[in-house]
Coordinates of C-alpha atoms in Angstrom, one line a residue:
I1 CA 0.0 0.0 0.0
E2 CA 1.7 3.2 -1.2
T3 CA 0.2 6.3 0.5
K4 CA 1.3 9.3 2.5
S5 CA -1.5 8.9 5.1
L6 CA -3.5 5.8 6.0
S7 CA -6.4 6.0 8.5
L8 CA -8.6 3.1 9.4
D9 CA -11.7 3.7 11.6
H10 CA -14.9 2.0 12.7
T11 CA -13.9 -1.7 12.4
S12 CA -12.1 -1.1 9.1
T13 CA -9.8 -4.0 8.1
I14 CA -6.8 -4.7 5.8
E15 CA -6.3 -8.5 5.8
A16 CA -4.2 -11.2 4.0
S17 CA -5.2 -14.7 5.1
T18 CA -5.3 -18.3 3.9
A19 CA -8.0 -20.9 4.7
G20 CA -6.5 -23.8 2.7
T21 CA -3.0 -25.1 1.9
G22 CA -0.4 -22.4 1.5
D23 CA 1.0 -19.4 3.2
A24 CA -0.9 -16.3 3.8
G25 CA 0.1 -13.1 1.9
S26 CA 2.1 -10.2 3.4
I27 CA 1.1 -6.6 3.9
S28 CA 3.6 -3.7 3.3
I29 CA 3.2 0.0 3.7
P30 CA 6.6 1.3 2.6
D31 CA 6.6 5.1 3.1
A32 CA 3.8 6.9 4.9
E33 CA 3.8 10.0 6.9
E34 CA 1.1 8.8 9.2
V35 CA -0.7 5.5 9.9
S36 CA -3.6 5.5 12.4
L37 CA -6.1 2.8 13.4
N38 CA -9.1 3.6 15.6
R39 CA -12.2 1.9 17.0
N40 CA -11.6 -1.8 16.4
S41 CA -9.8 -1.4 13.1
S42 CA -7.1 -3.8 12.1
I43 CA -4.2 -4.8 9.7
S44 CA -3.7 -8.6 9.8
T45 CA -2.3 -11.7 8.2
A46 CA -3.7 -15.0 9.3
V47 CA -3.7 -18.8 8.8
N48 CA -7.3 -19.8 9.5
P49 CA -8.4 -23.0 11.4
G50 CA -7.9 -26.1 9.3
A51 CA -5.4 -24.4 6.9
V52 CA -1.8 -25.5 6.5
G53 CA 0.7 -22.8 6.0
N54 CA 2.6 -19.9 7.5
G55 CA 1.2 -16.5 8.3
G56 CA 2.3 -13.6 6.2
N57 CA 4.5 -10.7 7.3
V58 CA 3.5 -7.1 8.1
D59 CA 6.0 -4.4 7.3
I60 CA 5.1 -0.7 8.0
K61 CA 7.4 2.3 7.6
T62 CA 6.0 5.6 8.7
R63 CA 6.8 8.7 10.7
S64 CA 3.9 8.3 13.2
L65 CA 2.0 5.1 14.0
T66 CA -1.1 5.3 16.3
L67 CA -3.4 2.5 17.5
T68 CA -6.4 3.5 19.7
N69 CA -9.6 1.9 21.1
D70 CA -9.2 -1.8 20.5
S71 CA -7.4 -1.6 17.2
E72 CA -4.7 -4.1 16.2
I73 CA -1.9 -5.1 13.9
T74 CA -1.7 -8.9 14.0
S75 CA -0.1 -11.9 12.4
S76 CA -1.6 -15.1 13.6
T77 CA -2.1 -18.8 12.9
A78 CA -4.8 -21.1 14.1
G79 CA -3.8 -24.0 11.8
D80 CA -0.6 -26.0 11.2
G81 CA 2.0 -23.3 10.6
D82 CA 4.0 -20.5 12.1
A83 CA 2.7 -17.0 12.6
G84 CA 4.3 -14.3 10.4
N85 CA 6.6 -11.5 11.6
I86 CA 5.8 -7.9 12.2
T87 CA 8.3 -5.1 11.5
L88 CA 7.4 -1.5 12.4
R89 CA 9.6 1.4 11.5
A90 CA 8.3 4.6 13.0
E91 CA 9.7 7.6 14.8
Q92 CA 6.7 7.7 17.2
V93 CA 4.6 4.6 18.2
T94 CA 1.5 5.0 20.3
I95 CA -0.7 2.1 21.4
Q96 CA -3.6 3.0 23.6
G97 CA -7.0 1.8 24.9
E98 CA -6.5 -2.0 24.8
S99 CA -5.1 -1.9 21.3
Q100 CA -2.3 -4.3 20.4
V101 CA 0.4 -5.5 18.1
S102 CA 0.6 -9.3 18.2
A103 CA 2.1 -12.3 16.5
T104 CA 0.3 -15.3 18.1
T105 CA -0.4 -19.0 17.5
S106 CA -3.5 -20.8 18.7
R107 CA -4.1 -24.6 18.7
V108 CA -7.5 -25.7 17.5
T109 CA -6.6 -29.4 17.2
N110 CA -4.0 -31.6 18.8
T111 CA -2.1 -31.8 15.5
D112 CA -1.8 -28.0 15.1
R113 CA 1.8 -26.9 15.6
G114 CA 3.2 -23.4 15.1
K115 CA 5.7 -20.9 16.5
G116 CA 4.7 -17.4 17.5
G117 CA 5.9 -14.7 15.1
N118 CA 8.6 -12.1 16.0
I119 CA 7.9 -8.4 16.4
K120 CA 10.4 -5.7 15.8
I121 CA 9.8 -2.0 16.5
I122 CA 12.9 -0.2 15.2
E123 CA 14.2 3.2 14.2
A124 CA 11.8 4.8 16.8
N125 CA 12.4 7.8 19.1
R126 CA 9.5 7.2 21.4
F127 CA 7.3 4.3 22.2
E128 CA 4.1 4.4 24.4
A129 CA 1.7 1.6 25.4
T130 CA -0.9 2.9 27.8
D131 CA -4.4 2.1 29.1
G132 CA -4.1 -1.6 28.1
G133 CA -2.1 -1.1 25.0
N134 CA 0.4 -4.0 24.5
V135 CA 2.8 -5.9 22.2
R136 CA 2.6 -9.7 22.5
T137 CA 3.8 -12.9 20.9
T138 CA 1.8 -15.5 22.7
T139 CA 1.7 -19.2 21.9
E140 CA -0.9 -21.8 22.9
G141 CA 0.8 -24.8 21.4
T142 CA 4.0 -26.8 21.8
E143 CA 6.3 -24.3 20.2
Q144 CA 8.1 -21.3 21.6
A145 CA 6.5 -17.9 21.7
G146 CA 8.0 -15.3 19.4
N147 CA 10.6 -12.6 20.3
I148 CA 10.0 -8.9 20.8
T149 CA 12.7 -6.3 19.9
L150 CA 12.3 -2.6 20.6
E151 CA 15.1 -0.4 19.4
V152 CA 14.0 3.0 20.7
R153 CA 16.4 5.9 21.0
D154 CA 14.8 8.0 23.7
D155 CA 11.8 6.8 25.8
I156 CA 9.7 3.8 26.4
T157 CA 6.6 4.3 28.6
L158 CA 4.3 1.4 29.7
A159 CA 1.4 2.5 31.9
G160 CA -1.8 0.9 33.1
T161 CA -3.1 -2.6 33.8
G162 CA -2.8 -4.9 30.8
S163 CA -0.2 -2.6 29.2
G164 CA 3.3 -3.8 28.4
L165 CA 5.4 -6.3 26.4
F166 CA 4.5 -10.0 26.6
A167 CA 6.2 -13.0 25.1
N168 CA 4.2 -15.6 27.1
T169 CA 2.8 -19.0 26.8
T170 CA -0.8 -19.9 27.9
R171 CA -2.0 -22.2 30.6
D172 CA -2.4 -25.4 28.4
S173 CA 0.7 -24.9 26.3
S174 CA 4.0 -26.8 26.5
G175 CA 6.2 -24.3 24.7
D176 CA 8.7 -21.9 26.2
G177 CA 8.3 -18.2 26.7
G178 CA 9.8 -15.9 24.1
N179 CA 12.6 -13.3 24.5
I180 CA 12.4 -9.5 24.8
F181 CA 15.1 -7.0 24.1
V182 CA 14.8 -3.2 24.7
D183 CA 17.5 -0.6 24.7
P184 CA 16.2 3.0 25.0
R185 CA 17.6 5.9 27.1
T186 CA 14.8 5.8 29.6
V187 CA 12.2 3.1 30.5
T188 CA 9.2 3.9 32.7
I189 CA 6.9 1.1 33.7
R190 CA 4.0 2.1 36.0
D191 CA 0.5 1.5 37.3
G192 CA 0.4 -2.3 36.8
A193 CA 2.2 -2.4 33.4
K194 CA 4.6 -5.3 32.8
I195 CA 7.4 -6.7 30.7
A196 CA 6.8 -10.5 30.9
V197 CA 8.2 -13.7 29.4
D198 CA 6.2 -16.0 31.6
S199 CA 5.3 -19.6 31.0
Q200 CA 1.9 -20.4 32.4
G201 CA 2.0 -23.9 30.9
Q202 CA 4.6 -26.6 31.1
G203 CA 7.4 -24.8 29.3
K204 CA 10.3 -22.7 30.6
G205 CA 10.3 -18.9 31.0
G206 CA 11.9 -16.7 28.3
S207 CA 14.5 -14.0 28.9
I208 CA 14.4 -10.2 29.2
T209 CA 17.4 -8.1 28.3
L210 CA 17.1 -4.5 29.0
E211 CA 19.7 -1.8 28.4
A212 CA 18.9 1.8 29.4
G213 CA 20.1 4.9 31.1
T214 CA 17.4 4.8 33.7
L215 CA 14.7 2.3 34.6
T216 CA 11.8 3.2 36.8
L217 CA 9.2 0.7 38.1
N218 CA 6.3 2.4 39.9
N219 CA 3.0 1.3 41.4
K220 CA 2.8 -2.5 40.9
A221 CA 5.0 -2.5 37.8
E222 CA 6.8 -5.8 37.0
L223 CA 9.6 -7.4 35.1
S224 CA 8.7 -11.0 35.1
A225 CA 10.1 -14.3 33.8
E226 CA 8.0 -16.6 36.0
T227 CA 6.9 -20.1 35.3
A228 CA 4.0 -22.2 36.7
S229 CA 5.9 -25.6 36.7
N230 CA 9.2 -25.3 35.0
Q231 CA 12.5 -23.4 35.3
G232 CA 12.1 -19.6 35.5
G233 CA 13.5 -17.4 32.8
D234 CA 16.4 -15.0 33.0
I235 CA 16.4 -11.2 33.4
T236 CA 19.5 -9.1 32.6
L237 CA 19.5 -5.4 33.3
T238 CA 22.3 -3.1 32.3
I239 CA 21.6 0.4 33.6
D240 CA 23.9 3.3 33.1
E241 CA 22.6 5.6 35.8
L242 CA 19.7 4.5 38.1
L243 CA 17.3 1.6 38.8
F244 CA 14.3 2.9 40.8
L245 CA 11.6 0.6 42.4
R246 CA 8.5 2.1 44.0
R247 CA 5.2 1.0 45.5
N248 CA 4.9 -2.8 45.3
S249 CA 6.9 -3.2 42.1
K250 CA 9.0 -6.3 41.5
I251 CA 11.6 -8.0 39.4
S252 CA 11.0 -11.7 39.4
T253 CA 12.2 -15.0 38.0
T254 CA 10.2 -17.2 40.4
A255 CA 9.5 -20.8 39.4
G256 CA 6.6 -23.0 40.5
T257 CA 3.9 -20.4 40.9
A258 CA 1.4 -23.2 40.7
Q259 CA 3.1 -24.9 43.7
A260 CA 5.0 -27.2 41.4
G261 CA 8.6 -27.9 40.4
G262 CA 11.1 -25.8 38.6
D263 CA 14.1 -23.9 39.6
G264 CA 14.1 -20.1 40.0
G265 CA 15.6 -18.2 37.1
N266 CA 18.6 -15.9 37.2
I267 CA 18.7 -12.1 37.7
T268 CA 21.7 -10.1 36.7
I269 CA 21.7 -6.4 37.4
N270 CA 24.5 -3.9 36.6
A271 CA 23.6 -0.4 37.8
P272 CA 25.5 2.4 39.6
F273 CA 22.6 2.9 42.0
I274 CA 19.5 0.8 43.0
I275 CA 17.0 2.7 45.0
G276 CA 13.7 1.6 46.6
I277 CA 11.6 2.6 49.6
R278 CA 11.9 0.2 52.5
Q279 CA 8.3 0.2 53.5
E280 CA 6.8 -0.1 50.0
D281 CA 7.3 -3.8 49.5
S282 CA 9.2 -3.6 46.2
D283 CA 11.1 -6.9 45.7
I284 CA 13.8 -8.6 43.6
T285 CA 13.1 -12.3 43.7
A286 CA 14.3 -15.6 42.2
N287 CA 12.4 -17.9 44.4
A288 CA 11.1 -21.5 43.9
F289 CA 8.5 -23.8 45.4
E290 CA 9.8 -27.3 45.0
G291 CA 13.0 -26.7 43.0
S292 CA 16.0 -24.6 43.9
G293 CA 16.0 -20.9 44.2
G294 CA 17.6 -18.9 41.4
N295 CA 20.8 -16.8 41.4
I296 CA 20.8 -13.0 41.8
T297 CA 23.9 -11.2 40.9
I298 CA 24.0 -7.4 41.5
T299 CA 26.9 -5.1 40.6
T300 CA 26.4 -1.6 42.0
Q301 CA 28.0 1.2 43.9
G302 CA 25.0 1.4 46.3
I303 CA 21.7 -0.1 47.2
I304 CA 19.2 2.0 49.2
G305 CA 15.9 0.8 50.6
L306 CA 16.2 -2.9 49.6
E307 CA 17.9 -5.6 51.7
F308 CA 18.7 -9.3 51.3
R309 CA 16.4 -11.5 53.4
E310 CA 15.9 -15.2 53.7
N311 CA 12.2 -14.9 52.8
L312 CA 9.7 -12.4 51.5
T313 CA 8.4 -9.8 54.0
P314 CA 6.1 -6.8 53.8
L315 CA 9.3 -4.7 53.3
S316 CA 11.4 -4.3 50.2
D317 CA 13.4 -7.6 49.8
I318 CA 16.0 -9.3 47.7
T319 CA 15.4 -13.1 48.0
A320 CA 16.4 -16.3 46.3
S321 CA 14.7 -18.8 48.5
S322 CA 12.9 -22.1 48.0
E323 CA 9.9 -23.4 49.9
F324 CA 10.9 -27.0 49.8
G325 CA 14.2 -27.0 47.9
V326 CA 17.6 -25.5 48.2
D327 CA 17.8 -21.8 48.5
G328 CA 19.5 -19.9 45.7
T329 CA 22.3 -17.3 46.0
V330 CA 22.4 -13.6 46.2
N331 CA 25.7 -11.9 45.3
I332 CA 26.0 -8.1 45.6
N333 CA 29.3 -6.9 44.2
A334 CA 30.3 -3.4 45.2
P335 CA 33.6 -2.3 43.5
Q336 CA 36.4 -1.6 45.9
I337 CA 37.5 2.0 45.4
D338 CA 41.2 2.6 46.0
P339 CA 41.6 6.2 47.1
S340 CA 45.3 6.2 46.2
Q341 CA 44.4 5.7 42.5
G342 CA 45.0 8.7 40.4
L343 CA 47.3 10.4 42.9
S344 CA 50.6 11.9 41.7
E345 CA 53.6 10.4 43.4
L346 CA 55.6 13.1 45.2
P347 CA 59.4 13.0 45.5
T348 CA 60.7 11.5 48.7
D349 CA 63.9 13.6 48.9
V350 CA 63.7 15.9 52.0
I351 CA 65.6 19.2 51.7
D352 CA 67.5 20.4 54.7
V353 CA 66.4 24.1 54.8
S354 CA 69.0 24.9 57.5
Q355 CA 71.7 24.5 54.9
L356 CA 70.0 27.2 52.7
I357 CA 70.3 29.9 55.3
E358 CA 73.5 32.0 55.6
K359 CA 74.5 32.4 59.2
N360 CA 77.1 35.1 58.6
L361 CA 75.0 38.2 58.0
C362 CA 77.9 40.3 56.8
A363 CA 79.0 37.8 54.3
A364 CA 75.4 37.3 53.2
G365 CA 75.1 41.1 52.6
E366 CA 78.0 41.0 50.1
G367 CA 76.2 38.5 47.9
S368 CA 72.7 38.1 46.5
E369 CA 69.7 39.3 48.3
F370 CA 66.3 38.0 49.1
I371 CA 63.8 40.5 50.3
A372 CA 60.3 39.5 51.5
T373 CA 57.9 42.4 51.4
G374 CA 54.4 42.5 52.7
R375 CA 52.6 43.1 56.0
G376 CA 55.5 43.6 58.4
G377 CA 57.8 41.0 56.8
L378 CA 57.8 37.3 57.5
P379 CA 55.6 36.1 60.4
I380 CA 57.3 34.6 63.4
S381 CA 57.2 30.9 63.5
P382 CA 54.8 29.4 66.1
N383 CA 57.7 27.3 67.5
E384 CA 59.9 30.4 68.3
T385 CA 59.9 32.4 71.5
L386 CA 58.9 36.1 71.4
S387 CA 61.7 38.6 71.2
P388 CA 61.8 41.3 73.8
N389 CA 62.7 43.8 71.1
A390 CA 59.7 43.0 69.0
T391 CA 57.8 46.0 67.6
W392 CA 54.4 46.4 65.9
D393 CA 53.5 48.6 63.0
D394 CA 49.9 49.3 61.9
W395 CA 49.8 48.3 58.3
R396 CA 46.0 48.5 58.0
I397 CA 44.7 50.4 55.1
T398 CA 41.5 52.3 55.9
E399 CA 39.3 54.5 53.8
Q400 CA 39.6 58.2 54.7
P401 CA 36.4 59.2 56.5
Q402 CA 34.5 62.0 55.0
T403 CA 34.7 63.9 58.3
R404 CA 38.5 64.0 58.1
I405 CA 38.3 65.3 54.5
R406 CA 35.8 68.0 55.7
K407 CA 38.2 69.0 58.6
R408 CA 41.0 69.4 56.1
R409 CA 38.9 71.5 53.9
S410 CA 37.9 73.6 56.9
R411 CA 41.5 74.1 58.0
S412 CA 42.4 75.1 54.4
R413 CA 39.7 77.8 54.4
Q414 CA 40.8 79.1 57.8
H415 CA 44.4 79.3 56.5
Q416 CA 43.2 81.3 53.5
L417 CA 41.4 83.7 55.8
Q418 CA 44.4 84.1 58.1
T419 CA 46.7 84.9 55.1
N420 CA 44.3 87.7 54.0
Q421 CA 44.4 89.3 57.5
P422 CA 47.2 91.7 58.5
Q423 CA 50.0 89.7 60.2
T424 CA 51.0 90.5 63.8
N425 CA 54.5 90.2 65.2
N426 CA 53.5 87.4 67.7
P427 CA 56.6 85.5 68.6
K428 CA 56.7 82.0 67.2
P429 CA 56.6 79.3 69.9
K430 CA 59.6 77.1 70.3
Q431 CA 58.9 73.7 68.9
I432 CA 59.9 70.7 71.0
V433 CA 61.5 68.0 68.9
E434 CA 61.5 64.4 70.1
A435 CA 64.9 62.8 70.4
Q436 CA 65.8 60.6 67.4
G437 CA 69.3 59.5 68.5
W438 CA 72.0 59.6 71.0
V439 CA 75.8 60.0 71.3
I440 CA 78.2 59.5 74.1
A441 CA 80.4 62.5 75.0
P442 CA 84.1 62.0 75.9
N443 CA 83.2 62.4 79.5
G444 CA 80.7 59.5 79.2
E445 CA 77.6 61.7 79.2
V446 CA 74.8 60.6 77.0
I447 CA 73.5 63.4 74.7
L448 CA 70.1 63.1 72.9
T449 CA 70.1 64.3 69.4
A450 CA 67.2 65.7 67.2
H451 CA 68.3 63.6 64.3
P452 CA 69.3 59.9 64.3
V453 CA 73.0 59.2 63.8
I454 CA 72.1 56.3 61.6
V455 CA 68.7 56.8 59.9
T456 CA 66.3 54.0 60.6
P457 CA 63.8 53.4 57.7
K458 CA 60.4 54.4 59.0
G459 CA 57.6 51.9 58.8
T460 CA 59.3 48.6 59.5
W461 CA 61.6 47.1 62.1
L462 CA 63.3 44.9 59.6
H463 CA 66.4 46.4 58.0
Q464 CA 69.6 45.3 56.5
V465 CA 72.8 45.2 58.6
D466 CA 75.3 47.9 57.5
C467 CA 78.5 46.1 58.5
P468 CA 81.0 49.0 57.7
M469 CA 79.0 51.6 59.6
L470 CA 78.4 49.2 62.5
Q471 CA 82.2 48.7 62.8
K472 CA 82.9 52.4 62.6
T473 CA 80.2 53.2 65.2
L474 CA 81.5 50.6 67.6
G475 CA 85.0 51.9 67.1
S476 CA 84.1 55.5 67.8
G477 CA 81.7 54.7 70.7
V478 CA 78.7 56.1 68.8
G479 CA 75.4 54.3 68.6
N480 CA 71.8 54.9 68.0
R481 CA 68.7 54.1 69.9
E482 CA 67.6 51.4 67.4
S483 CA 68.6 48.6 69.7
G484 CA 66.3 49.9 72.4
V485 CA 63.5 51.8 70.7
G486 CA 61.5 50.8 67.7
S487 CA 60.3 53.0 65.0
R488 CA 57.1 54.9 65.5

């Protein structure tokens, strides 16, 4: 069918079937912008009861595929033959309101034998199955149910009771469950939706392989590979970021749900973080009734809210028990992180800093210099005693208050007024100058001087030793007050 838009409504049908000997025909829609089925409409290929042959294939390529209100795309066989395969290529796939995509086999007589067909939904960005919408490959006979493959780039959402992906076998069958593979960025399963490869008959459970960035199971959501009386299937989860279980959700490969034999299946989970709520009864189980419990292997950096327990409890559990057989095993592997990894190795040679300091100050002054400037020089070591000659300088830098500026401006105006007035011959008071140095007279008397004999740089107590001047001063008996008085 070559068209840009195909819309089926009110029980409309496109069908290719066989009622005799021979295969049913195939249906192909190669390049459509939109395909929609509504209100019990269908696209199907079938092998009718009593016929001998295989069902035809269904191949649809479109930008948008929508099934609503009990519509379906099916490939089925009720005779002696295999169901056909269904391949859907669509950017957006929406299945709602108990609509379905199915490839099933049903057994009308004991001689009818047929495998379930395979379903592939590929090249999609988003996939939604809600309000009972589902994809299934069920078998009622002796052969295996078909496989389901979803290659979706972004999101898969399964929501509502009856919604999900199913590769099951029915109660009276003897075939095995099919396999399901999905690999989107995000998977959300909620409100009773499931991904299941159960065997309700005598066969084994199938397998679920799920690869995603995040996987969320919420409100009675399930990943299930359970069996009624045979070995449980396997579930393998590879999660890049987070596995989140909420409100009675479960991951199960339990065997013997009909209180019969069969070993529990295996569960393998690789996820950085696995999070549940302790009181919400979300479980990871590989239990059995008469057979042995399955094996659960979890590799993670952390599990929050779920704990290993011998048996199921009202809390969130991880169990691999058996009612009457041997319990299974639960292995939780947490990678051991070595904190020394990634560190740079530092040199082990220790430098003796005492050998880097020149003890002869005069000799040091004749060579190179190292001057440390800053707030008062180098701080004193906490291990050294305080020097009695220690001084303190106020190096704080503060903003000039506006009042100080106003005072300066006021004094400047007063000075201008005074210069404009006639000057009087008032004697200038004698200014007292603070002593800045001292000398020793020949008679031994100490004379204070207005100027320092050796000028001390103002503002810091740290200065360079002037060896020639020191020797000359000591020889002439002249000193200065630097050894006793610090700078102001």
